[in-house]
mmCIF file of C-alpha atoms and ligand atoms in Angstrom:
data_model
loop_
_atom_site.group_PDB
_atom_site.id
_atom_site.type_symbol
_atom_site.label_atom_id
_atom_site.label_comp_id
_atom_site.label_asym_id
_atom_site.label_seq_id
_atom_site.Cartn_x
_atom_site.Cartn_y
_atom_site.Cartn_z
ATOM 1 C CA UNK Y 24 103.894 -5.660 -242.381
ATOM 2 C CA UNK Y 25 103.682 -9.386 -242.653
ATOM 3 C CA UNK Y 26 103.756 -11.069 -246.205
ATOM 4 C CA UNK Y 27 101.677 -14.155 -244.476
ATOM 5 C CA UNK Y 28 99.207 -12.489 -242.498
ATOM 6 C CA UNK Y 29 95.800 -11.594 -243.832
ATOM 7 C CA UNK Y 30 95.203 -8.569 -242.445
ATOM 8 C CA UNK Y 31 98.023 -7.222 -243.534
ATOM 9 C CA UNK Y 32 96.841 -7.585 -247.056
ATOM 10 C CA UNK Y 33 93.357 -7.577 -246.723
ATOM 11 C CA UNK Y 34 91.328 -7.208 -249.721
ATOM 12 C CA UNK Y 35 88.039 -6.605 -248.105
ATOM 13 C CA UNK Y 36 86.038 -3.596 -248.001
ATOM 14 C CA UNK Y 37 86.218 -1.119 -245.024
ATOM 15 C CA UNK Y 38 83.500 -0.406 -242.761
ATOM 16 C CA UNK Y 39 85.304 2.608 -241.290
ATOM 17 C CA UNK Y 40 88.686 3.888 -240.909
ATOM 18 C CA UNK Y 41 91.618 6.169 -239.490
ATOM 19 C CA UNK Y 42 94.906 6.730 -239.907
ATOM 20 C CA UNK Y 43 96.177 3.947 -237.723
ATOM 21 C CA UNK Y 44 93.147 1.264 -237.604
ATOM 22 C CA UNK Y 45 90.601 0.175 -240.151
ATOM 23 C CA UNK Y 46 87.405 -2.192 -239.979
ATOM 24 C CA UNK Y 47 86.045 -4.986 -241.424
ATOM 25 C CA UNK Y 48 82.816 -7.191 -241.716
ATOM 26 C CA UNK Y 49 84.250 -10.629 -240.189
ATOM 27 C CA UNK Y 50 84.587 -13.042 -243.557
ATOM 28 C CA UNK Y 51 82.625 -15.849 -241.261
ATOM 29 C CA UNK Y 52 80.723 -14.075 -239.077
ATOM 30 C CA UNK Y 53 78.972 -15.167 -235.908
ATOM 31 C CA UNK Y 54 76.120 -12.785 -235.957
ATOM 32 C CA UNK Y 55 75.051 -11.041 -238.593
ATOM 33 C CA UNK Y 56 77.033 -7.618 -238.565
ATOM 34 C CA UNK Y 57 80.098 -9.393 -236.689
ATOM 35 C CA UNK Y 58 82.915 -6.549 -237.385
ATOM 36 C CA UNK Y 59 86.724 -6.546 -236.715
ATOM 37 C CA UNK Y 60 88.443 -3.557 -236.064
ATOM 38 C CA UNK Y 61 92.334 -3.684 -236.447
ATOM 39 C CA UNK Y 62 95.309 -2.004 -236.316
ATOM 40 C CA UNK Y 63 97.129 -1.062 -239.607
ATOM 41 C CA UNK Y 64 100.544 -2.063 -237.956
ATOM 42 C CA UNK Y 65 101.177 -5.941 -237.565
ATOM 43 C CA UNK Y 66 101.378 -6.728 -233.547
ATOM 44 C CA UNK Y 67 100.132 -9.609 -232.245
ATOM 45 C CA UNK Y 68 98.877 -8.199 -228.664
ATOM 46 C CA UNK Y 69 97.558 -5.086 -227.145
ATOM 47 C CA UNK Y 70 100.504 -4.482 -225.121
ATOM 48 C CA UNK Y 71 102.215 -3.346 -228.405
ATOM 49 C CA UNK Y 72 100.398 -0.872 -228.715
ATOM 50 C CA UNK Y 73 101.458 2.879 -229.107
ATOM 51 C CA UNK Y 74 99.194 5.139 -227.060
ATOM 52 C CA UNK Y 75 97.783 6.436 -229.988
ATOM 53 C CA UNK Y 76 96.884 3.271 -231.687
ATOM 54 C CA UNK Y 77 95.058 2.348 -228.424
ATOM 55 C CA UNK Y 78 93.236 5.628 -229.054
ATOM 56 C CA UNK Y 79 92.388 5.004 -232.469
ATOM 57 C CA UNK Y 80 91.427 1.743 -232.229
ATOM 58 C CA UNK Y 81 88.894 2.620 -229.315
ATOM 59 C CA UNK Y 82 87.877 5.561 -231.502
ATOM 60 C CA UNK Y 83 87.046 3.149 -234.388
ATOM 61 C CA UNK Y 84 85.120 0.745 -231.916
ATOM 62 C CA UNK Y 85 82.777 3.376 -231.121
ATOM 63 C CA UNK Y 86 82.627 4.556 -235.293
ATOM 64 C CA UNK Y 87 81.462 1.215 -236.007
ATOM 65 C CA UNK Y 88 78.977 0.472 -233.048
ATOM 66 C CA UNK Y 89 76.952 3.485 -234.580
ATOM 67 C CA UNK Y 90 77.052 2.254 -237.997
ATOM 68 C CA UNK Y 91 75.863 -1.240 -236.587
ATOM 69 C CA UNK Y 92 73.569 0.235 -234.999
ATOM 70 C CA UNK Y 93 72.504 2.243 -238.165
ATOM 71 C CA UNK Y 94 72.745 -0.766 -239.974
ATOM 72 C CA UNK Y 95 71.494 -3.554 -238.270
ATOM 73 C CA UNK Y 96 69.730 -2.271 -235.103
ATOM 74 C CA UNK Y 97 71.158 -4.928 -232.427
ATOM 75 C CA UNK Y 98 70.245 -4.908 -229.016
ATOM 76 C CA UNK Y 99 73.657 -5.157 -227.559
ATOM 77 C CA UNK Y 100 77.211 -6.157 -228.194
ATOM 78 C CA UNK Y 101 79.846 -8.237 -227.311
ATOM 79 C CA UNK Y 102 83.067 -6.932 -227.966
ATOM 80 C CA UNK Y 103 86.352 -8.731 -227.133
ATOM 81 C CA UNK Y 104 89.743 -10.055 -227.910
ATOM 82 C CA UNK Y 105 91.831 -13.622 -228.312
ATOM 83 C CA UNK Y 106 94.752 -13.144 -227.472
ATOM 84 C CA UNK Y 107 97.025 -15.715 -228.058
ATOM 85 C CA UNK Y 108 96.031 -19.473 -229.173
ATOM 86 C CA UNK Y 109 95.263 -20.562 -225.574
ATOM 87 C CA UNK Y 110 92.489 -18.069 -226.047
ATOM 88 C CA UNK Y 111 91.236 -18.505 -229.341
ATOM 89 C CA UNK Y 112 93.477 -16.482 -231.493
ATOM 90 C CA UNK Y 113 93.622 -17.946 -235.235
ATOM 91 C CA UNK Y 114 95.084 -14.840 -236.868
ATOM 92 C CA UNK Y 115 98.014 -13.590 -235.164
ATOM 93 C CA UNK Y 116 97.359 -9.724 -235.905
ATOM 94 C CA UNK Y 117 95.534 -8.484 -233.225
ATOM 95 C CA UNK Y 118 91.375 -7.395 -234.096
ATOM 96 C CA UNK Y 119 88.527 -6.629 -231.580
ATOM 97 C CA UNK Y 120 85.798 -8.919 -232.475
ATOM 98 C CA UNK Y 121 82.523 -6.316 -232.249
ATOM 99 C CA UNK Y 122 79.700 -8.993 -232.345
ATOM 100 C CA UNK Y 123 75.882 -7.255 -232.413
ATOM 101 C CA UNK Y 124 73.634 -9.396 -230.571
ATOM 102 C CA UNK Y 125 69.264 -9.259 -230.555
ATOM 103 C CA UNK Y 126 67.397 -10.202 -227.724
ATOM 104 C CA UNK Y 127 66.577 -13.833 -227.865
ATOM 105 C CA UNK Y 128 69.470 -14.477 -230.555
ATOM 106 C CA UNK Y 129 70.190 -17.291 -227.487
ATOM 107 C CA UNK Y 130 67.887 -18.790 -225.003
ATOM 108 C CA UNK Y 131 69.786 -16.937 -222.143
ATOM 109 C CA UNK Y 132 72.492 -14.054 -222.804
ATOM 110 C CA UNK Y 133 73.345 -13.899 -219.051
ATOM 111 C CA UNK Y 134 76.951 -14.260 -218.345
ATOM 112 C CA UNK Y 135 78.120 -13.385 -222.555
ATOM 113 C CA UNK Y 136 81.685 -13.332 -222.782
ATOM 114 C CA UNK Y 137 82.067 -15.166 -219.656
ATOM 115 C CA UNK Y 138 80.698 -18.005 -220.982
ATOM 116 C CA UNK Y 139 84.102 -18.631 -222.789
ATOM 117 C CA UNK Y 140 85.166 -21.021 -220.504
ATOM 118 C CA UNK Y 141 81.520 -23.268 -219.915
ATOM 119 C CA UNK Y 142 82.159 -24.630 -216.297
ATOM 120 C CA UNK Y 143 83.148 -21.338 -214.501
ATOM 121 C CA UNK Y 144 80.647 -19.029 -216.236
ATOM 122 C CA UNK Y 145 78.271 -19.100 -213.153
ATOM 123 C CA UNK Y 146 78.753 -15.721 -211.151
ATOM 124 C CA UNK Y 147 75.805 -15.116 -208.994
ATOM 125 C CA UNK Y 148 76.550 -15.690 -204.900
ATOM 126 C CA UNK Y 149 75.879 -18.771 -203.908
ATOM 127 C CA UNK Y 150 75.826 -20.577 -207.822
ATOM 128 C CA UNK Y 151 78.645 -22.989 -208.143
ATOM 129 C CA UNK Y 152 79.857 -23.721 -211.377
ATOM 130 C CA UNK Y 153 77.883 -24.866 -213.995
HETATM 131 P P1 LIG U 10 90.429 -14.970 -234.019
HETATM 132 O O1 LIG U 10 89.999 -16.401 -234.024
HETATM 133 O O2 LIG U 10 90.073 -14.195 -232.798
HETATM 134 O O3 LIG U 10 91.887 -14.835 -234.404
HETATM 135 O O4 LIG U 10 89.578 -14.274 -235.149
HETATM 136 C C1 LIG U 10 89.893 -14.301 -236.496
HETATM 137 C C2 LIG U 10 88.686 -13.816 -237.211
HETATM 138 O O5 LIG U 10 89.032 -13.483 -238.528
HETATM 139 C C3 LIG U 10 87.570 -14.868 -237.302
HETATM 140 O O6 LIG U 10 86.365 -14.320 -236.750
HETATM 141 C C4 LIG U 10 87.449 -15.140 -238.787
HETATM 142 O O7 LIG U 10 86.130 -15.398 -239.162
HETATM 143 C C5 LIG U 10 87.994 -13.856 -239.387
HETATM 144 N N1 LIG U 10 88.583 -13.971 -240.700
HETATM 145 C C6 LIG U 10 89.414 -14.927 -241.147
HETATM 146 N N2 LIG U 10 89.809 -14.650 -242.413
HETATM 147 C C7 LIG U 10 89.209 -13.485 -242.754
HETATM 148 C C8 LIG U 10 89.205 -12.658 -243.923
HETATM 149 N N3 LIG U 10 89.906 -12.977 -245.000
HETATM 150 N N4 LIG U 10 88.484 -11.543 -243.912
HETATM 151 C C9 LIG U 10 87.758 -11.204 -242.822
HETATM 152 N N5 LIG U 10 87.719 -11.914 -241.695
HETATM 153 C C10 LIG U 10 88.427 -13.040 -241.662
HETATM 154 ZN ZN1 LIG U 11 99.413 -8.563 -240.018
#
């Protein structure tokens, strides 16, 4: 437990839940839906992770992929971490972004988390980079 970290303290409403991890809707999402799903012990990185909270949190992923689904009938997902600021990371408790996605939400999904980095997100044989 960290006095300074929000998800520590959240106040928010849970989406699902288990004994180690819980879920959340993401306060400023990027798609409607956009979920976090966190551990209830404050690490910063996966490789803190007990066995079991690895479990649970991958348990809790799939809990709250159905209830999208349920909810909001995407077409697809894109689920994913930032680990550390050189990545993204703003809140330094680690959370799996799961981010529903609909066809033609953008004008070309090819590539989706690749595209993190804009000028290597090319992949196909013979495409240089972007
Ligand atoms: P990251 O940039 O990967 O650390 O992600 C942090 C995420 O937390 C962002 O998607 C924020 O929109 C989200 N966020 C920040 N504050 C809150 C909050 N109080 N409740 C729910 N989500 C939050
Ligand atoms: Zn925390």
């Amino acid at each position: 437990m960290d006095d300074t970290c929000i998800f520590c303290s959240i106040d928010r409403e849970t989406l699902a839940e288990n004994e180690l991890a819980f879920a959340i809707l993401d306060r400023f999402p990027a798609a409607t839906g956009h979920s976090l799903v966190i551990p209830r012990r404050h690490v910063l990185t996966m490789d803190e992770l007990t066995g079991e909270e690895a479990l649970a949190l991958f348990a809790l992923i799939r809990q709250v992929k159905t209830l999208l689904r349920e909810r909001f009938g995407p077409d697809g997902f894109n689920i994913g971490i930032n680990e550390g600021e050189a990545a993204g990371q703003t809140v330094m408790h680690l959370h799996i972004h799961i981010i529903p996605r609909t066809r033609g939400d953008v004008e070309n999904p090819r590539g989706g988390i690749r595209k993190v980095l804009p000028c290597r997100r090319r992949y196909r044989h013979g495409e240089g980079p972007a």
